[in-house]
Short mmCIF file of C-alpha atoms and ligand atoms in Angstrom, two decimals:
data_model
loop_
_atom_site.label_atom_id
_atom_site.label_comp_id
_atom_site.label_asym_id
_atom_site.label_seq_id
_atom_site.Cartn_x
_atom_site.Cartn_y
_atom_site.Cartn_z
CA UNK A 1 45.75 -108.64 11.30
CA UNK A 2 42.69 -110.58 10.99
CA UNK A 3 40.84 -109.45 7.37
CA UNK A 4 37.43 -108.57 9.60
CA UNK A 5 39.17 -106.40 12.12
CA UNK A 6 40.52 -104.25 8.85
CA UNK A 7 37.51 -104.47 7.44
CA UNK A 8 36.11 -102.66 10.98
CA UNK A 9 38.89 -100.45 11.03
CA UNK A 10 38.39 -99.17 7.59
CA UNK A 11 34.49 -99.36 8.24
CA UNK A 12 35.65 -96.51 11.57
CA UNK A 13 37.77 -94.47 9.46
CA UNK A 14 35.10 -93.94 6.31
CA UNK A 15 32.78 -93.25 9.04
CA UNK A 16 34.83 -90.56 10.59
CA UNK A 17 35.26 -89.15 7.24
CA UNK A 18 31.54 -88.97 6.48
CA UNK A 19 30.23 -87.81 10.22
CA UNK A 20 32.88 -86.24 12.19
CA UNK A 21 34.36 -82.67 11.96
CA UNK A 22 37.33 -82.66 14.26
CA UNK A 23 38.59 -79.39 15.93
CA UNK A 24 40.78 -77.13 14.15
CA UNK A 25 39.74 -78.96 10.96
CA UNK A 26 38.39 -78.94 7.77
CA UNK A 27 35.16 -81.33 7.65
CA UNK A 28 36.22 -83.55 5.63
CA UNK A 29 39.22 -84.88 7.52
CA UNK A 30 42.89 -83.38 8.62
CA UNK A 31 43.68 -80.73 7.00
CA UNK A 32 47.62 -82.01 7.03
CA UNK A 33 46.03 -85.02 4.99
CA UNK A 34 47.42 -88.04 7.40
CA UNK A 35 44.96 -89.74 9.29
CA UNK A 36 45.11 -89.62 13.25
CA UNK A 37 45.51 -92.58 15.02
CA UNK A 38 42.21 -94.22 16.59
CA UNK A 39 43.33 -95.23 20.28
CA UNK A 40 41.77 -97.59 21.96
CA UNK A 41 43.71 -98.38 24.82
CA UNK A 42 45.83 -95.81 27.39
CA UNK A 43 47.95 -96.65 30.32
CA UNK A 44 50.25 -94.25 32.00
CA UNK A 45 52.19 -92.38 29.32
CA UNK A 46 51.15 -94.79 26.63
CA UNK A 47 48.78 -94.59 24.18
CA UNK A 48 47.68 -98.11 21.67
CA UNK A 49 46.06 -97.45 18.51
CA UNK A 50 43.63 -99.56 17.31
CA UNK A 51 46.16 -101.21 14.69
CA UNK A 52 48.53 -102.06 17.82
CA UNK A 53 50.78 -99.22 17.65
CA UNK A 54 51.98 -97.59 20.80
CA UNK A 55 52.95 -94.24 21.33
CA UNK A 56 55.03 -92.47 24.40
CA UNK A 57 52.70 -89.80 24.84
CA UNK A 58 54.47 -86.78 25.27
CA UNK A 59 51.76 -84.64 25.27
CA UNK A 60 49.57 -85.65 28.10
CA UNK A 61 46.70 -85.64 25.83
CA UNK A 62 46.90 -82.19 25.11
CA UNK A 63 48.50 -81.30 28.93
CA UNK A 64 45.51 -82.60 30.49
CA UNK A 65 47.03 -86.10 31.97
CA UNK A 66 48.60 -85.19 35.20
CA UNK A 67 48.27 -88.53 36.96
CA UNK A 68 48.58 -90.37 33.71
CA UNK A 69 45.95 -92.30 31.64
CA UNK A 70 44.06 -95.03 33.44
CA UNK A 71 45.09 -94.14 37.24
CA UNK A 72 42.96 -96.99 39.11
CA UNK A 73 42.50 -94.54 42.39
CA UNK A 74 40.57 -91.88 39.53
CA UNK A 75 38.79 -94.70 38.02
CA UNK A 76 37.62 -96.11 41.64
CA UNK A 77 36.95 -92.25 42.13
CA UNK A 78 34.70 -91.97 39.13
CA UNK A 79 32.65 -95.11 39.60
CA UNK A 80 32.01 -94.54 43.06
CA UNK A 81 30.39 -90.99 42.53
CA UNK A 82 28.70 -92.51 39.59
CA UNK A 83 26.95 -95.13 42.33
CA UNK A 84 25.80 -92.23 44.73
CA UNK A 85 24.63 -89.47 42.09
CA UNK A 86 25.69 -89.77 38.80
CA UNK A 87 24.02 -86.15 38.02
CA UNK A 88 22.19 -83.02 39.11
CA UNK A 89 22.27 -79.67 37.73
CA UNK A 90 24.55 -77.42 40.24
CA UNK A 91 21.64 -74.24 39.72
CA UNK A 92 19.28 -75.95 41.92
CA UNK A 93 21.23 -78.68 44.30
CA UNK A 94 25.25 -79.00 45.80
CA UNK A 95 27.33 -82.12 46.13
CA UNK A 96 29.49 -82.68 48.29
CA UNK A 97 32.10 -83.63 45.94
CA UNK A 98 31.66 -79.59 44.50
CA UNK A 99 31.82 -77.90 48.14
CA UNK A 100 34.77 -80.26 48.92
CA UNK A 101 36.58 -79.24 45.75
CA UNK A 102 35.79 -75.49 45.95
CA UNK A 103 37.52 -75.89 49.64
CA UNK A 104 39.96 -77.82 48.49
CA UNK A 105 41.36 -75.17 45.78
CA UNK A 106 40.85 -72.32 48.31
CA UNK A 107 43.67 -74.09 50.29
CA UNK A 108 45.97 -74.34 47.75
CA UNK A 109 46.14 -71.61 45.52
CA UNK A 110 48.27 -68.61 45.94
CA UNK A 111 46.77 -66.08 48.28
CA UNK A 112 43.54 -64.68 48.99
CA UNK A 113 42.22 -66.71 46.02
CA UNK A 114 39.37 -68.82 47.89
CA UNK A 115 35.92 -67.99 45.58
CA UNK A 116 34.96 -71.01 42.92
CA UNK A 117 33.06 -70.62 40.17
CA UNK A 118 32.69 -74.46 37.89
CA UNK A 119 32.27 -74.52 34.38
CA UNK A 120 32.96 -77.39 32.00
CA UNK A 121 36.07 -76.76 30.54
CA UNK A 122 39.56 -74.07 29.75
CA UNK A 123 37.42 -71.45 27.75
CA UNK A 124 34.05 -71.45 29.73
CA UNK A 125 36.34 -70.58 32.62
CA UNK A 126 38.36 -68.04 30.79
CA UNK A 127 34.22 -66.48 30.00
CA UNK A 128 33.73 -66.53 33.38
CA UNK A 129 36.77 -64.45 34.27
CA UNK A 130 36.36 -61.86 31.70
CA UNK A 131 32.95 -61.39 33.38
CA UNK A 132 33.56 -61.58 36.35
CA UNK A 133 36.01 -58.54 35.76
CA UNK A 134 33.63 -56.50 33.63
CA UNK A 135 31.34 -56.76 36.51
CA UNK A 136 33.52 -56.05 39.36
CA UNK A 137 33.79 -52.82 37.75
CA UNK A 138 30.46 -52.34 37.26
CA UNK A 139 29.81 -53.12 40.68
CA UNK A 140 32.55 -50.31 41.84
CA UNK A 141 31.17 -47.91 39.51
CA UNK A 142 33.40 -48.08 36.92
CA UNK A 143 31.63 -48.77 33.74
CA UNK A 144 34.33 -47.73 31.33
CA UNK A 145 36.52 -51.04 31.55
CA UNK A 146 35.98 -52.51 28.81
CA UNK A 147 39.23 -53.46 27.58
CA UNK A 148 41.64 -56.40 28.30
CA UNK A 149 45.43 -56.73 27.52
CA UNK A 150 46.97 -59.74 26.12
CA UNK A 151 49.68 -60.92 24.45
CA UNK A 152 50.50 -61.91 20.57
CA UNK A 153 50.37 -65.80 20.46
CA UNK A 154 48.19 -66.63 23.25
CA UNK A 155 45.89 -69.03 23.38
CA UNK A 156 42.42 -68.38 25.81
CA UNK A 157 39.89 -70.80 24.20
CA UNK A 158 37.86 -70.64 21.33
CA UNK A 159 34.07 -69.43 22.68
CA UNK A 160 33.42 -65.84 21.76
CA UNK A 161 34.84 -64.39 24.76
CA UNK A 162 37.58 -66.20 25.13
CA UNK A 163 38.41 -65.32 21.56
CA UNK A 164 38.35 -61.37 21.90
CA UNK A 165 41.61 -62.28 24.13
CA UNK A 166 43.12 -64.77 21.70
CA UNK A 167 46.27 -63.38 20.04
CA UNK A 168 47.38 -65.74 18.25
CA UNK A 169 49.73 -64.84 15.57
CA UNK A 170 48.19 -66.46 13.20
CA UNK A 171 44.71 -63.85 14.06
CA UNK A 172 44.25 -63.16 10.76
CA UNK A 173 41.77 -65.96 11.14
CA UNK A 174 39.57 -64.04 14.14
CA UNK A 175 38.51 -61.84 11.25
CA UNK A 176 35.98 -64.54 10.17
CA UNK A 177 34.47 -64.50 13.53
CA UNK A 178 34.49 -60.69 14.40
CA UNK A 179 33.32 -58.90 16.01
CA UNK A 180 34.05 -60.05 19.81
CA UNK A 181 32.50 -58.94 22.77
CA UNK A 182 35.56 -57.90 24.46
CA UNK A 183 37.64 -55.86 23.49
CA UNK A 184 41.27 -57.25 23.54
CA UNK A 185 44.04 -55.01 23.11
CA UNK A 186 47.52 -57.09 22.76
CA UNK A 187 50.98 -56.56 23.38
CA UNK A 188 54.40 -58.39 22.25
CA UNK A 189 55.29 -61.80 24.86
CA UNK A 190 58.30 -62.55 26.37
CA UNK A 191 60.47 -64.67 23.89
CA UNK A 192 63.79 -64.05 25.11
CA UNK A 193 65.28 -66.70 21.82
CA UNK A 194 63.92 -64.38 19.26
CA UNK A 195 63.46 -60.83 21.19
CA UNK A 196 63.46 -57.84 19.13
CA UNK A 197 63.21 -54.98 22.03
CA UNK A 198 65.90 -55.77 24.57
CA UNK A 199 69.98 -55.88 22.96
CA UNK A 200 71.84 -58.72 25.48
CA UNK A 201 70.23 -58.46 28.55
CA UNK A 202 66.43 -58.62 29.15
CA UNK A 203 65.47 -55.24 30.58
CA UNK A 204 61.85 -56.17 30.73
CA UNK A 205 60.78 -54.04 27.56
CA UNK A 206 57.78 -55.91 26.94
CA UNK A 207 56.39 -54.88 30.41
CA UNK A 208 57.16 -51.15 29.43
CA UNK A 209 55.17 -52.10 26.47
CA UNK A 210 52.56 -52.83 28.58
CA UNK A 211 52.52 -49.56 30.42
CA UNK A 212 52.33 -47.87 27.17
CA UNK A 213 49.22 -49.30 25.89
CA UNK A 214 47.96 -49.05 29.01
CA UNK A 215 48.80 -44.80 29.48
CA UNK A 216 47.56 -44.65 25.81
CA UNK A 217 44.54 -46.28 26.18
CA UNK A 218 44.17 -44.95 29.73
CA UNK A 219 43.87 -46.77 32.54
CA UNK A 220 40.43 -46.34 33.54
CA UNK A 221 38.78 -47.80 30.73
CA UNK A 222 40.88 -51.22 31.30
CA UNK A 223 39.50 -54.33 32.92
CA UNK A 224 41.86 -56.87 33.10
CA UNK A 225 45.33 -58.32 31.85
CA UNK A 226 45.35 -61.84 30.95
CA UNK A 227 48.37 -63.90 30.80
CA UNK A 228 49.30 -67.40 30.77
CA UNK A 229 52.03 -67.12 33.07
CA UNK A 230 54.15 -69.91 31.62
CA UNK A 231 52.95 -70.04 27.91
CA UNK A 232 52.67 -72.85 25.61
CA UNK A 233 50.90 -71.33 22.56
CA UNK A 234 53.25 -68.64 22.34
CA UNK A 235 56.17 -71.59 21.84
CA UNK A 236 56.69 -71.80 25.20
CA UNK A 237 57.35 -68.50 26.65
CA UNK A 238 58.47 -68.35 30.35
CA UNK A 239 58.60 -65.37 31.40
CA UNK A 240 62.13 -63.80 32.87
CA UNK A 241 62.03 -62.71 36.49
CA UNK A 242 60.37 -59.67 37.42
CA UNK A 243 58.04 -59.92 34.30
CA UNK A 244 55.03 -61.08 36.55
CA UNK A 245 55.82 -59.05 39.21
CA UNK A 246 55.86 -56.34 37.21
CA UNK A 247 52.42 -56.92 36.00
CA UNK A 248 51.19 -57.06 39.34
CA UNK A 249 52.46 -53.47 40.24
CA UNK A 250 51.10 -52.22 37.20
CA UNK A 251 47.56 -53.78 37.88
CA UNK A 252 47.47 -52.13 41.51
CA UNK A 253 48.81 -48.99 40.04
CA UNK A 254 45.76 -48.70 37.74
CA UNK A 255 43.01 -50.17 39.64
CA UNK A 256 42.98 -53.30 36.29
CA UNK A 257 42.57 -56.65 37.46
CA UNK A 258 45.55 -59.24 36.67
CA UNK A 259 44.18 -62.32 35.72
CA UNK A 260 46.27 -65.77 35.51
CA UNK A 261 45.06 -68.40 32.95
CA UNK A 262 46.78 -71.55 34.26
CA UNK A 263 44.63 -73.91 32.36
CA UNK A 264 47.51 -75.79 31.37
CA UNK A 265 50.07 -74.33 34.02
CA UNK A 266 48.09 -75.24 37.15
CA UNK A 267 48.55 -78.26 39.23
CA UNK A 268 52.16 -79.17 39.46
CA UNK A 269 52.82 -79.08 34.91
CA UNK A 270 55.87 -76.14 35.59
CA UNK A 271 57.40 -77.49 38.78
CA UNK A 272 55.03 -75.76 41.15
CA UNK A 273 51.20 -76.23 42.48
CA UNK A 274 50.83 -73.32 39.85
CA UNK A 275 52.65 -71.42 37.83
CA UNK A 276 52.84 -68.54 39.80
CA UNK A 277 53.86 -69.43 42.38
CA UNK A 278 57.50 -69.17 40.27
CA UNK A 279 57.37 -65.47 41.32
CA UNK A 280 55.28 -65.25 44.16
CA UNK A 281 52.19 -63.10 42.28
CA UNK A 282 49.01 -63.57 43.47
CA UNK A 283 46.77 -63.08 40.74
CA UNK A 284 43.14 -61.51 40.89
CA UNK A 285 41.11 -64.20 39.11
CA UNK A 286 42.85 -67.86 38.21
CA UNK A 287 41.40 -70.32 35.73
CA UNK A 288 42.01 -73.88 35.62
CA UNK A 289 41.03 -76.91 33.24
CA UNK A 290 43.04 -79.65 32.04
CA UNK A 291 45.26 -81.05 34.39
CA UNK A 292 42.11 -80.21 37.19
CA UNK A 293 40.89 -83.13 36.83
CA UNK A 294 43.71 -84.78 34.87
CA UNK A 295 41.74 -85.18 31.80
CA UNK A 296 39.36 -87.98 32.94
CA UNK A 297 35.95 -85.76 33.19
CA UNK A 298 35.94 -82.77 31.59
CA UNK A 299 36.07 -79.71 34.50
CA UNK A 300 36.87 -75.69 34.19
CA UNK A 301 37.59 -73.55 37.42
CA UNK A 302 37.32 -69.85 38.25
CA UNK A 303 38.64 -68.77 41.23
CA UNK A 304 38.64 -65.40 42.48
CA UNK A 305 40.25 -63.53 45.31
CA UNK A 306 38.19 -62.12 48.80
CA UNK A 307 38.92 -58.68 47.43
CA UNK A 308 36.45 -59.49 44.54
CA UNK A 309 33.83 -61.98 46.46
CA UNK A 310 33.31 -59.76 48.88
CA UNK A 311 32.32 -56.92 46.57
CA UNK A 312 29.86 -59.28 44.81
CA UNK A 313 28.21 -60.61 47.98
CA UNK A 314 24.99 -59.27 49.99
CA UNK A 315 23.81 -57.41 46.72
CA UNK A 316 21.05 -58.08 44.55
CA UNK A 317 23.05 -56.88 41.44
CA UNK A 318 26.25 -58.78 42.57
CA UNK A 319 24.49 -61.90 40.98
CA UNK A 320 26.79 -63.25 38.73
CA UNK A 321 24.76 -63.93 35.70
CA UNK A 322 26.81 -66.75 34.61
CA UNK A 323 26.33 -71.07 34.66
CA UNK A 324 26.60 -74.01 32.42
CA UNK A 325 24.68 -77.20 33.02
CA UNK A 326 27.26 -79.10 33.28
CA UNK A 327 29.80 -76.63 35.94
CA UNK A 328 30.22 -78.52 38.74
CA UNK A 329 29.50 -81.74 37.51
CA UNK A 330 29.76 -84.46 40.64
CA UNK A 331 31.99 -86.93 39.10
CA UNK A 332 34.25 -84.07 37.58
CA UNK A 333 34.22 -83.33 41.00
CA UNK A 334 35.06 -85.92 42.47
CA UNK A 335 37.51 -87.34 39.61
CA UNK A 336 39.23 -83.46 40.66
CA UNK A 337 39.14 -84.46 44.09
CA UNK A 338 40.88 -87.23 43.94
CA UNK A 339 43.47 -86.53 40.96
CA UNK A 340 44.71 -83.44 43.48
CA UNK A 341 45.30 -86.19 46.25
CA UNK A 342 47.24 -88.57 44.16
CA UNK A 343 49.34 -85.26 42.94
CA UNK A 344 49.99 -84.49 47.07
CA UNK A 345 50.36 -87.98 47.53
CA UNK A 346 52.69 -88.76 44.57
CA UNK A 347 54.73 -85.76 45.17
CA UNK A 348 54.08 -85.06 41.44
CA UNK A 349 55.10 -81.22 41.78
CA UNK A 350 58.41 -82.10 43.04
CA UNK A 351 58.53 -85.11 40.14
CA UNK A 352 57.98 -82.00 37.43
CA UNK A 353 60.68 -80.12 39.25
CA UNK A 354 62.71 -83.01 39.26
CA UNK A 355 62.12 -84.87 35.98
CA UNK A 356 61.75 -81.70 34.16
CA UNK A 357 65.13 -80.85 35.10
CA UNK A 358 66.38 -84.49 34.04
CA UNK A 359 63.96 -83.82 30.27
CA UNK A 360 65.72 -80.45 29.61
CA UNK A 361 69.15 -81.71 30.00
CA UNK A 362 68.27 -84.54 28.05
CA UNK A 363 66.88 -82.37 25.61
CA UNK A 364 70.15 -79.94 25.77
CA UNK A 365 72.34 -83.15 25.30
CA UNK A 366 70.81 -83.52 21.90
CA UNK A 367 72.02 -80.37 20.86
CA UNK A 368 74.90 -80.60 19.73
CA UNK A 369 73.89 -83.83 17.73
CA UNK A 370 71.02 -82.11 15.93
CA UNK A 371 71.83 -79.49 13.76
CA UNK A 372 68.28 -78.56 13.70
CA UNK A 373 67.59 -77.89 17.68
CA UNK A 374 67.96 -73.94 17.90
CA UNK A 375 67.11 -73.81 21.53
CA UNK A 376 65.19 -75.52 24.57
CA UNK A 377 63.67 -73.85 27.17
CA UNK A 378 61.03 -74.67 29.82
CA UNK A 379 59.78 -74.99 33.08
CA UNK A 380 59.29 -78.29 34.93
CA UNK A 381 57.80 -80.66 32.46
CA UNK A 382 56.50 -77.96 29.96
CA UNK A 383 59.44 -78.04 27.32
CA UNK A 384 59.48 -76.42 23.79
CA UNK A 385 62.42 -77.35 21.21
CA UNK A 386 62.65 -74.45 18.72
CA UNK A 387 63.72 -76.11 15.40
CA UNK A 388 65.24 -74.13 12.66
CA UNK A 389 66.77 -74.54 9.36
CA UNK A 390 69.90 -72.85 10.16
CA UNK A 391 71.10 -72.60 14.08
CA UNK A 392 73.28 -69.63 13.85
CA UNK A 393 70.82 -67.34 11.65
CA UNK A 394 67.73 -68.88 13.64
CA UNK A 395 66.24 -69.20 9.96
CA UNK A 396 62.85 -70.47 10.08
CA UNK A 397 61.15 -72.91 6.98
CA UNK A 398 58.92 -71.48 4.69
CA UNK A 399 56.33 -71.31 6.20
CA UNK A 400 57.43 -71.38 9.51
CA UNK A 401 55.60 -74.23 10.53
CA UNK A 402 56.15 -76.86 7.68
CA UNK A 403 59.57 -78.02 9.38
CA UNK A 404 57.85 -78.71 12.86
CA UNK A 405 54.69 -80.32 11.38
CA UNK A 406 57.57 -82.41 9.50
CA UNK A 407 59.13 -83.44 12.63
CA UNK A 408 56.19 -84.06 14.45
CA UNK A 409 54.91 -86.34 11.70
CA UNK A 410 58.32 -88.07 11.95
CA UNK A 411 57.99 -88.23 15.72
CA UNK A 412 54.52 -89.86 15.26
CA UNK A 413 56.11 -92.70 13.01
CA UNK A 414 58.57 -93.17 15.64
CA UNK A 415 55.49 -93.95 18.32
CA UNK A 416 56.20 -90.36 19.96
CA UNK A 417 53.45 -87.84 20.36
CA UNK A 418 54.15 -84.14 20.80
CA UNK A 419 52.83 -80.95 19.19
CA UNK A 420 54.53 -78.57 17.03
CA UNK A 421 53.49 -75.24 17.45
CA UNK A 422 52.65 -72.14 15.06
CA UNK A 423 53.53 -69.80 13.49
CA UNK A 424 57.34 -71.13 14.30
CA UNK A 425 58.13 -74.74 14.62
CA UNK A 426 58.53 -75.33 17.99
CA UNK A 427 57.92 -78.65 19.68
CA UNK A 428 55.98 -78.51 22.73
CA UNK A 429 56.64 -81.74 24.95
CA UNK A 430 54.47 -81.95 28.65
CA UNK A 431 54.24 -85.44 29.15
CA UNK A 432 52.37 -86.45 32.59
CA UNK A 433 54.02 -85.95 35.42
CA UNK A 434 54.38 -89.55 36.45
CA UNK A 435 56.71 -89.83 33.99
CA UNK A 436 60.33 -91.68 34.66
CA UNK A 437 63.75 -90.92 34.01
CA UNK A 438 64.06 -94.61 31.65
CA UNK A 439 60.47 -93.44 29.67
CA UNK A 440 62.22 -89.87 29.41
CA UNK A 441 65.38 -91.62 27.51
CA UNK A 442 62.97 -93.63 25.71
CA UNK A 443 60.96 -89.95 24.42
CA UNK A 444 64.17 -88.71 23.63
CA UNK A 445 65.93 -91.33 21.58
CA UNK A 446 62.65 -91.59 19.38
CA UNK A 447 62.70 -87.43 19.02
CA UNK A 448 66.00 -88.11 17.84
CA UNK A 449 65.51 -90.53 15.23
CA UNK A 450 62.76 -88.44 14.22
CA UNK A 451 65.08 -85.15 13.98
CA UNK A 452 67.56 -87.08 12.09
CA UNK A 453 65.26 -88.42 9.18
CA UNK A 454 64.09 -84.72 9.17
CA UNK A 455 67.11 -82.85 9.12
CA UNK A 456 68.71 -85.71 6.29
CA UNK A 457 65.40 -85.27 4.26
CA UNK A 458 65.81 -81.40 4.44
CA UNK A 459 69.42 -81.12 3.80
CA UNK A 460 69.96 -79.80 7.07
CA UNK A 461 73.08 -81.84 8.07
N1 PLP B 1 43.49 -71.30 28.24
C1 PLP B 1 44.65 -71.87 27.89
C2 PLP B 1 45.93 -71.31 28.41
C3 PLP B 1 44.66 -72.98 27.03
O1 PLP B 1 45.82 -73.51 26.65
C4 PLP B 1 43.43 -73.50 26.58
C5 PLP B 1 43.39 -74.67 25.70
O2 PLP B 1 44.38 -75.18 25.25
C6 PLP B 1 42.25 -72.87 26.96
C7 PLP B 1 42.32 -71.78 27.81
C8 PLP B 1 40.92 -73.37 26.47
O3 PLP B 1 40.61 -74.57 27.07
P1 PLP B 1 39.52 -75.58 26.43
O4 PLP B 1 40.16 -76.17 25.23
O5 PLP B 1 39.28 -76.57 27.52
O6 PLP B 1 38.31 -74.77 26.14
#
């Protein structure tokens, strides 16, 4: 490398150090102490640093990249609504690119779901469904549902809404942030590797949980149930049949609205248009983000069923006081627009299905080479690899996190992203859905390398 292009490199990095505080982070930096890459250059599922390294990136940049990075037909899409309006707030004017798109998703979701509110990103429209509910209430005279059921581990968004619903395991951090405006009530996930309620067979426990809280609590001063129907935060938890459906009954039963975050599940990631559509529920209220637009404008979606519209329209206090400058921006839009073609015209739910299937086996293969795989599990290309010290006791590392972070650091020198998730160390891997079978083998052989430095530097094997 040429001595000025380190000397601009190093210039970038002290820069970062001085003026940026990234998310999640301490401000001075990563709080793991390594130094994330700078890219400069993406193309399908690669990713180039700015010291020439490339990476297989195996996270979709954080689940967002559907199409892939750098699809030419969302580029074209992007510069051509830049040429007709670039901007204009959504309070005052419409686009056609936002009444297109609000159509558009009122086609294909699940349902009766057909009412679009735009905000700017996965938390803004996890605010907007929270109050949305609240006020649906209100509106039917019920001004005691205040409460809203989640689940340990989950992962809404970070605004102060959002937040109230957060429960992450790790939520002895909300307590710097409290109080919330909501108030969240939470209840144990499905996580059939490690379940504590149900002996050999899943009997759906957790969803008697649920009916517990909710009798305790009583019903009528309940507003919603949130769930991310296939989860990533909590390790990836897919629920076993009947879990969804049950929530469903129990929602109609009480009169609580069921609401599906699909942020990262919507728009072909699980092997379907959504997630769930796995068990046929039709939610109340969906919210969508990431792969909406496939990453290249930021974009957040509320969509609401007829049921709820309907109760909001014709009313002076059915005004939704709710809007963000940027909701609805055109070339979002448009970007959205055009990412949901190329998924219709790429066939990229049945390429999750499919290559999902072909990733998991993959993934199952290494098994029985790597000591430290405890289990795989998934749906479509949303795969988790629980790693553990020991596979037959399923004991974790102290904490439970420092073995994944290990692994994904080893990944990362192998050119692989991925996350590992807390508070266990599971790997999440979503890579975009144009993904192929010989870029799969690829992503595994370089998790493999990766697992065997780890498990040889940890004495596992
Ligand atoms: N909901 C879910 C299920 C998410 O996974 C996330 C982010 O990862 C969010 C909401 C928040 O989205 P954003 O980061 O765009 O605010």
């Amino acid at each position: 490398m040429r001595s000025d292009r380190r000397e601009e490199i190093a210039a970038l990095r002290k820069s970062n150090l001085e003026n940026l505080w990234i998310a999640y982070q301490p401000a001075d930096g990563l709080v793991s102490g390594e130094e994330a890459p700078i890219i400069i250059e993406s193309n399908g599922c690669w990713l180039t640093d700015i010291e020439g390294r490339e990476y297989l990136d195996a996270l979709a940049a954080l689940e967002a990249s559907a199409v892939g990075h750098k699809h030419a037909k969302l580029i074209t899409a992007i510069t051509e609504q830049l040429n007709r309006v670039e901007f204009v707030d959504t309070f005052r004017y419409l686009t056609p690119a936002i009444i297109e798109l609000a159509s558009k998703l009122a086609e294909i979701t699940p349902g009766n779901l057909s009412r679009v509110h735009f905000s700017a990103g996965g938390s803004e429209a996890v605010e907007a469904a929270l109050k949305i509910a609240k006020q649906y209430h209100v509106l039917k005279g019920d001004m005691h549902r205040t409460k809203v059921i989640s689940r340990y581990g989950a992962y809404h968004g970070c605004t102060y809404g959002a937040m109230a619903v957060d429960g992450h395991f790790y939520a002895t951090r909300n307590y710097i942030y409290e109080p919330f405006s909501a108030a969240g009530r939470f209840v144990s996930p499905p996580y059939s590797y490690r379940c504590l309620m149900c002996a050999d067979e899943c009997s759906l426990k957790c969803v008697d949980e649920i009916e517990l809280l909710v009798s305790r609590e009583r019903p009528e001063t309940i507003s919603a149930i949130i769930v991310d129907p296939a989860s990533t935060a909590i390790g990836v938890s897919i629920p076993p049949d009947g879990y969804m459906q049950r929530l469903r009954e129990m929602c109609d039963k009480y009169g609580i609205l069921l609401i599906a975050d699909e942020v990262i599940s919507g728009l072909g990631r699980t092997g379907k248009l959504f997630a769930c559509d796995h068990w046929g529920v039709v939610p109340d209220i969906m919210t969508l983000s990431k792969g909406l637009s496939s990453g290249y404008i930021p974009i957040g979606a509320t969509i609401v069923g007829s049921h709820i519209a309907n109760l909001f329209s014709g009313r002076p206090d059915g005004v939704f006081w709710h809007g963000h400058t940027f909701g609805g921006h055109p070339v979002a839009c448009a970007v959205a627009l055009e990412s949901i073609k190329v998924i219709e015209e790429e066939n990229l739910v049945y390429q999750s299905e499919s290559k999902g299937k072909y990733l998991k086996d993959s993934l199952n293969n290494l098994m029985s080479k790597h000591p430290s795989i405890g289990d795989v599990r998934g749906l479509g290309l949303m795969c988790g690899v629980e790693i553990v010290l020991d596979k037959k006791t399923k004991t974790l590392s102290t904490p439970p996190s420092k073995l994944g972070f290990a692994v994904r650091s080893a990944c990362r020198d192998e050119g692989l992203v991925l996350a590992a998730l807390e508070p266990g160390s599971v790997l999440l891997i979503t890579p975009p859905l144009i993904i192929t079978e010989a870029e799969i083998d690829i992503l595994v052989s370089k998790l493999s390398r990766a697992l065997l430095r780890v498990e040889t530097e940890w004495g596992i094997r």
